[in-house]
């Protein structure tokens, strides 16, 4: 059977792969503690669920406009003004079945074969794969632990060439939680000013899961706004991953192009979800704040538990619900079963198969020294998972 060559251009998401392997082991009866999760473990707030039930009863059962209901796009504009101080009009908003699809629409709308796309590492797995799907060339720029895993203006400037078409980053970042301050964004904005051909994708989906203060968007720099595509969605801030609702805010020609692409791929996001999203974006934010308060407690716990494990380098993430520790002190050691741990991939498979705890290899995020551990799980499971990790790492033996 001959399938398309497209399939060989990109990889399946490592995060979903780990979740799948964990489910398979669980089905065989193993007690797997899942710390690989990329989603809040909370229920969607009740007022949003009620809005969805009402939408069903009110027969929102037909195709919607491709870019989303006008009322929802207006709600997105209200949110952007309220939370980010940004002025957008509804025709600049395209609603999709998840931020992931918004990113795909945007990349397909902007990136041509051979175009260069700069992505600072560590980065969310999907960015590079969608760029490859579109035929673009990915240029990864390595950021460091010492620099809080943020790209500097010097690094950015050194990486831009005449072929650069797009820069893609998330702030707050998955997997590191790194959040750029206004001053840091200003230094990057000064560089972008010199290169008017470069679009900027600012993925702000973790905006609300922010422990240290206000979220900042690079779109706030007026002279850049005409080149910034904001990606956001309801998955993380409102615990709505399964509802599949994301959106982008973009300069009008980009928004129109994304509408055109989406018109052929999906015809738009689910009608019921869209009605519920209007209520989520304009309604009570207290359930979101309560969730963030809980994540903050768990972050504290995770940082305490980490201290009990020698050789791990990690700083407290200012946002999102992951820690991204350097674990290379455990490479080149052997497991009790005699296998060699050469890298983060091996370490994750050892933790899954022998300790029954699921985490994600840093290689999937472009930083092979690290693993991603999620604290989007109950305090009890976090404690259990860390106990398993600690014992499993202790059992590794140095190669003699
Ligand atoms: N962007 C980042 C940085 C993410 O971590 C994720 C999901 O994990 C997404 C986008 C996609 O979110 P959605 O569920 O809306 O497709």
CSV table of C-alpha atoms and ligand atoms in Angstrom, one decimal:
chain,number,residue,atom,x,y,z
A,1,UNK,CA,0.0,0.0,0.0
A,2,UNK,CA,1.5,3.3,-1.0
A,3,UNK,CA,0.6,6.3,1.2
A,4,UNK,CA,1.5,9.9,0.6
A,5,UNK,CA,5.1,11.2,1.1
A,6,UNK,CA,3.6,13.9,3.3
A,7,UNK,CA,3.4,11.5,6.1
A,8,UNK,CA,7.2,11.1,6.3
A,9,UNK,CA,7.7,14.9,6.7
A,10,UNK,CA,6.4,15.1,10.2
A,11,UNK,CA,6.1,13.2,13.5
A,12,UNK,CA,3.1,12.3,15.7
A,13,UNK,CA,2.9,14.3,18.9
A,14,UNK,CA,5.1,12.8,21.6
A,15,UNK,CA,2.7,14.0,24.3
A,16,UNK,CA,-0.2,12.1,22.7
A,17,UNK,CA,2.1,9.1,22.2
A,18,UNK,CA,3.0,8.9,25.9
A,19,UNK,CA,-0.7,9.2,26.9
A,20,UNK,CA,-1.5,6.4,24.5
A,21,UNK,CA,1.3,4.1,25.9
A,22,UNK,CA,0.1,4.9,29.4
A,23,UNK,CA,-3.5,4.0,28.5
A,24,UNK,CA,-2.3,0.7,27.0
A,25,UNK,CA,-0.4,-0.3,30.1
A,26,UNK,CA,-3.3,0.7,32.3
A,27,UNK,CA,-5.6,-1.5,30.2
A,28,UNK,CA,-3.2,-4.4,31.0
A,29,UNK,CA,-3.9,-3.7,34.7
A,30,UNK,CA,-0.8,-1.6,35.7
A,31,UNK,CA,-1.3,1.4,38.1
A,32,UNK,CA,0.0,4.2,35.9
A,33,UNK,CA,0.4,7.6,37.4
A,34,UNK,CA,0.0,10.1,34.6
A,35,UNK,CA,2.2,13.2,34.9
A,36,UNK,CA,2.3,13.6,31.1
A,37,UNK,CA,-1.0,15.4,30.9
A,38,UNK,CA,-1.3,18.6,28.9
A,39,UNK,CA,-4.7,19.6,30.2
A,40,UNK,CA,-6.3,20.8,33.4
A,41,UNK,CA,-7.8,17.9,35.4
A,42,UNK,CA,-10.7,20.1,36.4
A,43,UNK,CA,-14.3,20.0,35.1
A,44,UNK,CA,-15.5,22.8,32.8
A,45,UNK,CA,-17.2,25.4,34.9
A,46,UNK,CA,-21.0,24.8,35.4
A,47,UNK,CA,-22.2,28.1,33.8
A,48,UNK,CA,-20.4,27.1,30.5
A,49,UNK,CA,-21.9,23.6,30.6
A,50,UNK,CA,-25.3,25.1,31.1
A,51,UNK,CA,-24.8,27.4,28.1
A,52,UNK,CA,-24.0,24.3,25.9
A,53,UNK,CA,-27.1,22.5,27.1
A,54,UNK,CA,-29.2,25.5,26.3
A,55,UNK,CA,-27.6,25.7,22.8
A,56,UNK,CA,-28.6,22.2,22.1
A,57,UNK,CA,-32.2,22.9,23.2
A,58,UNK,CA,-32.2,26.1,21.2
A,59,UNK,CA,-31.3,24.1,18.2
A,60,UNK,CA,-27.9,25.5,17.3
A,61,UNK,CA,-27.5,22.5,15.0
A,62,UNK,CA,-26.6,24.1,11.7
A,63,UNK,CA,-23.4,25.1,10.0
A,64,UNK,CA,-22.0,28.3,11.5
A,65,UNK,CA,-20.1,31.0,9.5
A,66,UNK,CA,-16.7,29.5,8.7
A,67,UNK,CA,-14.8,32.0,11.0
A,68,UNK,CA,-17.4,31.5,13.8
A,69,UNK,CA,-20.6,33.2,15.0
A,70,UNK,CA,-20.3,37.0,14.9
A,71,UNK,CA,-21.4,37.0,18.6
A,72,UNK,CA,-18.5,34.8,19.5
A,73,UNK,CA,-16.0,36.8,17.4
A,74,UNK,CA,-17.3,40.0,19.1
A,75,UNK,CA,-16.8,38.2,22.5
A,76,UNK,CA,-13.2,37.5,21.5
A,77,UNK,CA,-12.7,41.2,20.8
A,78,UNK,CA,-14.2,42.1,24.1
A,79,UNK,CA,-11.8,39.7,25.8
A,80,UNK,CA,-8.8,41.0,24.0
A,81,UNK,CA,-9.7,44.6,25.0
A,82,UNK,CA,-10.5,43.6,28.6
A,83,UNK,CA,-7.6,41.3,29.3
A,84,UNK,CA,-4.9,42.6,26.9
A,85,UNK,CA,-5.8,46.2,26.1
A,86,UNK,CA,-5.9,45.3,22.4
A,87,UNK,CA,-8.3,46.6,19.8
A,88,UNK,CA,-9.5,44.1,17.2
A,89,UNK,CA,-12.7,44.0,15.0
A,90,UNK,CA,-14.6,40.7,14.6
A,91,UNK,CA,-13.5,40.3,11.0
A,92,UNK,CA,-9.9,39.9,12.3
A,93,UNK,CA,-10.9,36.9,14.4
A,94,UNK,CA,-11.1,33.3,13.1
A,95,UNK,CA,-12.5,30.7,15.5
A,96,UNK,CA,-11.4,27.1,15.0
A,97,UNK,CA,-11.6,23.6,16.5
A,98,UNK,CA,-8.8,24.3,18.9
A,99,UNK,CA,-5.7,26.5,19.0
A,100,UNK,CA,-3.9,23.7,17.2
A,101,UNK,CA,-6.1,24.2,14.2
A,102,UNK,CA,-5.7,28.0,14.4
A,103,UNK,CA,-1.9,27.5,14.2
A,104,UNK,CA,-2.3,25.1,11.3
A,105,UNK,CA,-4.5,27.6,9.4
A,106,UNK,CA,-2.1,30.4,10.1
A,107,UNK,CA,1.0,28.5,9.0
A,108,UNK,CA,-0.7,27.3,5.8
A,109,UNK,CA,-1.7,30.9,5.2
A,110,UNK,CA,1.7,32.4,5.6
A,111,UNK,CA,4.5,29.8,5.0
A,112,UNK,CA,5.5,28.8,1.5
A,113,UNK,CA,7.8,26.0,0.5
A,114,UNK,CA,11.3,27.0,1.4
A,115,UNK,CA,10.4,29.8,3.7
A,116,UNK,CA,12.3,29.9,7.0
A,117,UNK,CA,10.5,29.8,10.3
A,118,UNK,CA,12.3,30.6,13.5
A,119,UNK,CA,11.3,28.8,16.7
A,120,UNK,CA,13.1,29.2,20.0
A,121,UNK,CA,13.6,26.0,21.9
A,122,UNK,CA,12.1,24.5,24.1
A,123,UNK,CA,8.9,24.8,22.1
A,124,UNK,CA,5.5,23.2,21.8
A,125,UNK,CA,5.9,20.1,19.7
A,126,UNK,CA,3.3,21.0,17.1
A,127,UNK,CA,4.9,24.2,15.8
A,128,UNK,CA,7.8,22.5,13.9
A,129,UNK,CA,5.6,19.7,12.6
A,130,UNK,CA,3.0,22.0,11.1
A,131,UNK,CA,5.7,24.1,9.5
A,132,UNK,CA,7.2,20.9,7.9
A,133,UNK,CA,3.8,19.9,6.7
A,134,UNK,CA,3.5,23.3,5.0
A,135,UNK,CA,6.9,22.7,3.3
A,136,UNK,CA,8.7,25.4,5.4
A,137,UNK,CA,12.2,25.1,6.8
A,138,UNK,CA,12.4,25.1,10.6
A,139,UNK,CA,15.2,27.0,12.2
A,140,UNK,CA,15.5,26.2,15.9
A,141,UNK,CA,17.2,28.7,18.2
A,142,UNK,CA,18.4,27.2,21.5
A,143,UNK,CA,17.6,29.1,24.6
A,144,UNK,CA,19.2,28.3,28.0
A,145,UNK,CA,18.2,27.5,31.5
A,146,UNK,CA,20.4,30.4,32.6
A,147,UNK,CA,18.4,32.8,30.5
A,148,UNK,CA,15.0,31.5,31.8
A,149,UNK,CA,14.5,29.6,28.5
A,150,UNK,CA,13.8,32.9,26.7
A,151,UNK,CA,15.3,34.1,23.4
A,152,UNK,CA,17.4,37.2,23.6
A,153,UNK,CA,17.3,40.1,21.1
A,154,UNK,CA,20.9,39.2,20.0
A,155,UNK,CA,19.9,35.6,19.3
A,156,UNK,CA,16.8,36.7,17.4
A,157,UNK,CA,18.8,39.2,15.3
A,158,UNK,CA,21.5,36.6,14.5
A,159,UNK,CA,18.9,34.1,13.4
A,160,UNK,CA,16.9,36.2,11.0
A,161,UNK,CA,17.8,36.0,7.3
A,162,UNK,CA,16.2,37.2,4.0
A,163,UNK,CA,14.3,33.9,3.9
A,164,UNK,CA,12.7,34.3,7.3
A,165,UNK,CA,8.9,34.5,7.1
A,166,UNK,CA,7.6,33.7,10.5
A,167,UNK,CA,8.7,33.6,14.2
A,168,UNK,CA,6.7,31.3,16.4
A,169,UNK,CA,6.7,31.3,20.2
A,170,UNK,CA,4.5,30.8,23.2
A,171,UNK,CA,4.4,33.0,26.3
A,172,UNK,CA,3.7,31.5,28.7
A,173,UNK,CA,5.6,28.7,27.2
A,174,UNK,CA,4.8,25.0,27.1
A,175,UNK,CA,6.9,23.2,28.3
A,176,UNK,CA,9.0,25.6,30.4
A,177,UNK,CA,6.3,28.0,31.8
A,178,UNK,CA,8.7,30.9,30.7
A,179,UNK,CA,6.7,34.2,30.4
A,180,UNK,CA,8.2,37.2,28.7
A,181,UNK,CA,7.9,40.5,30.5
A,182,UNK,CA,7.0,43.7,28.7
A,183,UNK,CA,10.6,44.8,28.8
A,184,UNK,CA,11.8,41.6,27.3
A,185,UNK,CA,9.2,41.7,24.5
A,186,UNK,CA,10.2,45.3,23.8
A,187,UNK,CA,13.8,44.2,23.1
A,188,UNK,CA,12.5,41.6,20.7
A,189,UNK,CA,10.1,44.1,19.1
A,190,UNK,CA,13.0,46.5,18.4
A,191,UNK,CA,14.6,43.7,16.4
A,192,UNK,CA,11.4,42.8,14.5
A,193,UNK,CA,11.0,46.5,13.6
A,194,UNK,CA,14.1,46.1,11.3
A,195,UNK,CA,12.7,43.1,9.5
A,196,UNK,CA,9.2,44.0,8.1
A,197,UNK,CA,8.8,40.7,6.2
A,198,UNK,CA,8.7,38.6,9.3
A,199,UNK,CA,5.3,37.6,10.8
A,200,UNK,CA,5.1,36.8,14.5
A,201,UNK,CA,3.0,34.1,16.0
A,202,UNK,CA,2.3,34.8,19.7
A,203,UNK,CA,0.7,31.7,21.3
A,204,UNK,CA,-1.0,32.9,24.5
A,205,UNK,CA,-3.1,29.9,25.4
A,206,UNK,CA,-1.6,29.7,28.9
A,207,UNK,CA,-2.3,33.4,29.5
A,208,UNK,CA,-4.6,32.8,32.5
A,209,UNK,CA,-2.4,30.1,34.1
A,210,UNK,CA,0.0,32.7,35.3
A,211,UNK,CA,1.3,32.7,38.9
A,212,UNK,CA,3.3,35.9,39.0
A,213,UNK,CA,1.2,38.7,37.6
A,214,UNK,CA,-0.1,40.1,34.4
A,215,UNK,CA,0.2,38.5,31.0
A,216,UNK,CA,1.9,40.6,28.3
A,217,UNK,CA,1.3,40.3,24.6
A,218,UNK,CA,3.8,41.3,21.9
A,219,UNK,CA,0.8,42.6,19.9
A,220,UNK,CA,0.8,45.6,22.3
A,221,UNK,CA,3.6,47.2,20.3
A,222,UNK,CA,1.5,49.2,17.8
A,223,UNK,CA,4.2,49.1,15.1
A,224,UNK,CA,4.2,45.3,15.1
A,225,UNK,CA,0.5,44.6,15.5
A,226,UNK,CA,0.0,44.4,11.7
A,227,UNK,CA,2.4,41.4,11.7
A,228,UNK,CA,1.3,39.6,14.9
A,229,UNK,CA,-1.0,36.7,14.9
A,230,UNK,CA,-2.3,36.0,18.4
A,231,UNK,CA,-3.2,32.4,19.0
A,232,UNK,CA,-5.4,31.6,22.0
A,233,UNK,CA,-8.3,29.3,23.0
A,234,UNK,CA,-10.4,27.9,25.8
A,235,UNK,CA,-8.6,24.6,26.4
A,236,UNK,CA,-6.4,25.6,29.3
A,237,UNK,CA,-7.9,28.6,31.0
A,238,UNK,CA,-11.4,27.2,31.1
A,239,UNK,CA,-10.6,23.5,31.3
A,240,UNK,CA,-12.2,22.8,27.9
A,241,UNK,CA,-9.7,20.7,26.0
A,242,UNK,CA,-12.3,18.3,24.7
A,243,UNK,CA,-14.7,21.0,23.5
A,244,UNK,CA,-12.2,22.0,20.9
A,245,UNK,CA,-12.3,25.8,20.6
A,246,UNK,CA,-9.4,28.0,19.7
A,247,UNK,CA,-9.1,31.3,17.9
A,248,UNK,CA,-6.7,33.7,16.2
A,249,UNK,CA,-6.6,37.4,16.0
A,250,UNK,CA,-4.7,38.7,13.0
A,251,UNK,CA,-4.2,41.5,10.5
A,252,UNK,CA,-7.2,41.4,8.1
A,253,UNK,CA,-5.5,39.7,5.1
A,254,UNK,CA,-4.2,36.9,7.3
A,255,UNK,CA,-7.6,36.4,8.9
A,256,UNK,CA,-9.3,36.3,5.5
A,257,UNK,CA,-6.7,33.7,4.3
A,258,UNK,CA,-7.3,31.6,7.4
A,259,UNK,CA,-11.0,31.7,6.8
A,260,UNK,CA,-10.4,30.5,3.2
A,261,UNK,CA,-8.3,27.6,4.4
A,262,UNK,CA,-10.7,26.6,7.1
A,263,UNK,CA,-13.6,26.7,4.7
A,264,UNK,CA,-12.1,23.7,2.9
A,265,UNK,CA,-10.8,21.8,5.9
A,266,UNK,CA,-13.6,21.9,8.5
A,267,UNK,CA,-16.2,24.5,7.6
A,268,UNK,CA,-15.6,25.8,11.2
A,269,UNK,CA,-15.9,24.9,14.8
A,270,UNK,CA,-18.8,23.0,16.5
A,271,UNK,CA,-21.9,25.2,16.9
A,272,UNK,CA,-22.7,24.1,20.5
A,273,UNK,CA,-19.1,24.7,21.7
A,274,UNK,CA,-19.2,28.2,20.1
A,275,UNK,CA,-22.3,29.2,22.0
A,276,UNK,CA,-20.7,27.9,25.2
A,277,UNK,CA,-17.5,29.8,24.4
A,278,UNK,CA,-19.4,33.1,24.3
A,279,UNK,CA,-20.4,32.6,27.9
A,280,UNK,CA,-16.9,31.4,28.9
A,281,UNK,CA,-15.2,34.5,27.4
A,282,UNK,CA,-17.7,37.1,28.8
A,283,UNK,CA,-18.8,35.3,32.0
A,284,UNK,CA,-17.6,34.8,35.5
A,285,UNK,CA,-13.8,34.2,35.7
A,286,UNK,CA,-13.8,33.0,39.3
A,287,UNK,CA,-13.7,29.3,38.4
A,288,UNK,CA,-10.6,30.0,36.3
A,289,UNK,CA,-9.0,31.9,39.2
A,290,UNK,CA,-9.8,29.1,41.6
A,291,UNK,CA,-8.2,26.6,39.3
A,292,UNK,CA,-5.1,28.7,39.1
A,293,UNK,CA,-4.9,29.0,42.9
A,294,UNK,CA,-4.9,25.2,43.0
A,295,UNK,CA,-2.2,24.9,40.4
A,296,UNK,CA,-0.1,27.3,42.4
A,297,UNK,CA,-0.4,25.1,45.5
A,298,UNK,CA,0.6,22.1,43.4
A,299,UNK,CA,3.6,24.0,42.0
A,300,UNK,CA,4.8,24.6,45.5
A,301,UNK,CA,4.4,20.9,46.4
A,302,UNK,CA,6.2,19.9,43.2
A,303,UNK,CA,9.1,22.2,43.9
A,304,UNK,CA,9.4,20.7,47.4
A,305,UNK,CA,9.3,17.1,46.1
A,306,UNK,CA,11.9,18.0,43.5
A,307,UNK,CA,14.4,19.0,46.2
A,308,UNK,CA,14.3,15.4,47.5
A,309,UNK,CA,15.7,14.1,44.1
A,310,UNK,CA,19.4,14.8,43.7
A,311,UNK,CA,21.0,15.9,40.5
A,312,UNK,CA,18.0,17.6,39.0
A,313,UNK,CA,18.2,21.2,37.8
A,314,UNK,CA,15.0,23.1,37.7
A,315,UNK,CA,13.6,26.5,38.5
A,316,UNK,CA,10.1,27.4,39.6
A,317,UNK,CA,7.9,28.0,36.5
A,318,UNK,CA,6.1,31.3,36.6
A,319,UNK,CA,3.2,30.0,34.5
A,320,UNK,CA,1.5,27.0,32.9
A,321,UNK,CA,1.3,23.6,34.8
A,322,UNK,CA,4.6,21.9,33.9
A,323,UNK,CA,8.1,21.7,35.3
A,324,UNK,CA,10.8,21.1,32.8
A,325,UNK,CA,13.9,19.8,34.8
A,326,UNK,CA,17.3,19.0,33.4
A,327,UNK,CA,17.8,15.3,34.1
A,328,UNK,CA,21.0,14.6,32.2
A,329,UNK,CA,22.7,13.6,35.5
A,330,UNK,CA,20.8,10.3,35.1
A,331,UNK,CA,22.1,9.6,31.6
A,332,UNK,CA,24.7,6.9,31.0
A,333,UNK,CA,23.4,4.8,33.9
A,334,UNK,CA,21.9,1.4,33.8
A,335,UNK,CA,18.5,0.2,35.0
A,336,UNK,CA,18.0,-2.7,37.5
A,337,UNK,CA,17.1,-4.7,34.4
A,338,UNK,CA,20.5,-3.9,32.8
A,339,UNK,CA,19.4,-1.4,30.1
A,340,UNK,CA,21.4,1.7,29.4
A,341,UNK,CA,19.7,5.1,29.8
A,342,UNK,CA,21.3,7.1,27.1
A,343,UNK,CA,19.0,10.0,26.9
A,344,UNK,CA,15.7,11.5,28.0
A,345,UNK,CA,13.7,9.2,25.7
A,346,UNK,CA,15.2,6.2,27.4
A,347,UNK,CA,14.6,7.7,30.8
A,348,UNK,CA,10.9,8.3,30.0
A,349,UNK,CA,10.4,4.8,28.8
A,350,UNK,CA,12.1,3.4,31.9
A,351,UNK,CA,9.9,5.6,34.2
A,352,UNK,CA,6.8,4.4,32.3
A,353,UNK,CA,7.6,0.7,32.0
A,354,UNK,CA,9.4,0.1,35.3
A,355,UNK,CA,8.1,2.8,37.6
A,356,UNK,CA,4.6,3.2,36.0
A,357,UNK,CA,4.8,6.9,35.9
A,358,UNK,CA,4.3,8.8,32.6
A,359,UNK,CA,6.2,12.0,31.8
A,360,UNK,CA,7.3,13.4,28.4
A,361,UNK,CA,10.8,13.5,26.9
A,362,UNK,CA,12.4,16.9,26.4
A,363,UNK,CA,13.5,15.8,23.0
A,364,UNK,CA,9.9,16.4,21.8
A,365,UNK,CA,10.3,20.0,22.8
A,366,UNK,CA,13.8,20.5,21.4
A,367,UNK,CA,15.7,20.1,24.7
A,368,UNK,CA,17.0,16.6,25.1
A,369,UNK,CA,18.5,17.2,28.5
A,370,UNK,CA,15.1,17.6,30.1
A,371,UNK,CA,11.8,15.9,30.8
A,372,UNK,CA,8.4,17.5,31.1
A,373,UNK,CA,6.4,16.7,34.3
A,374,UNK,CA,2.9,18.0,34.5
A,375,UNK,CA,1.2,19.0,37.7
A,376,UNK,CA,-2.3,19.0,36.1
A,377,UNK,CA,-3.1,16.1,38.4
A,378,UNK,CA,-4.4,15.7,42.0
A,379,UNK,CA,-2.1,16.4,44.9
A,380,UNK,CA,-2.3,12.7,45.8
A,381,UNK,CA,-1.2,11.6,42.3
A,382,UNK,CA,1.5,14.2,42.2
A,383,UNK,CA,3.0,12.8,45.5
A,384,UNK,CA,2.6,9.3,44.3
A,385,UNK,CA,4.2,10.0,40.9
A,386,UNK,CA,7.1,11.8,42.5
A,387,UNK,CA,7.7,9.0,44.9
A,388,UNK,CA,7.9,6.6,41.9
A,389,UNK,CA,10.3,8.9,40.0
A,390,UNK,CA,12.5,9.3,43.1
A,391,UNK,CA,12.7,5.6,43.7
A,392,UNK,CA,13.3,4.7,40.0
A,393,UNK,CA,16.1,7.3,39.7
A,394,UNK,CA,17.7,6.1,42.9
A,395,UNK,CA,17.8,2.5,41.4
A,396,UNK,CA,19.9,3.6,38.4
A,397,UNK,CA,23.5,2.5,38.6
A,398,UNK,CA,26.5,4.3,37.2
A,399,UNK,CA,28.2,2.5,34.3
A,400,UNK,CA,31.6,1.2,35.5
B,1,LIG,N1,-0.5,25.9,22.1
B,1,LIG,C1,0.2,25.4,23.2
B,1,LIG,C2,1.4,26.0,23.7
B,1,LIG,C3,-0.3,24.2,23.8
B,1,LIG,O1,0.3,23.6,24.8
B,1,LIG,C4,-1.5,23.6,23.3
B,1,LIG,C5,-2.0,22.3,23.8
B,1,LIG,O2,-1.4,21.6,24.5
B,1,LIG,C6,-2.1,24.2,22.2
B,1,LIG,C7,-1.6,25.3,21.7
B,1,LIG,C8,-3.4,23.6,21.6
B,1,LIG,O3,-4.5,23.8,22.3
B,1,LIG,P1,-5.9,23.4,21.7
B,1,LIG,O4,-6.4,22.3,22.7
B,1,LIG,O5,-6.8,24.6,21.8
B,1,LIG,O6,-5.8,22.9,20.4
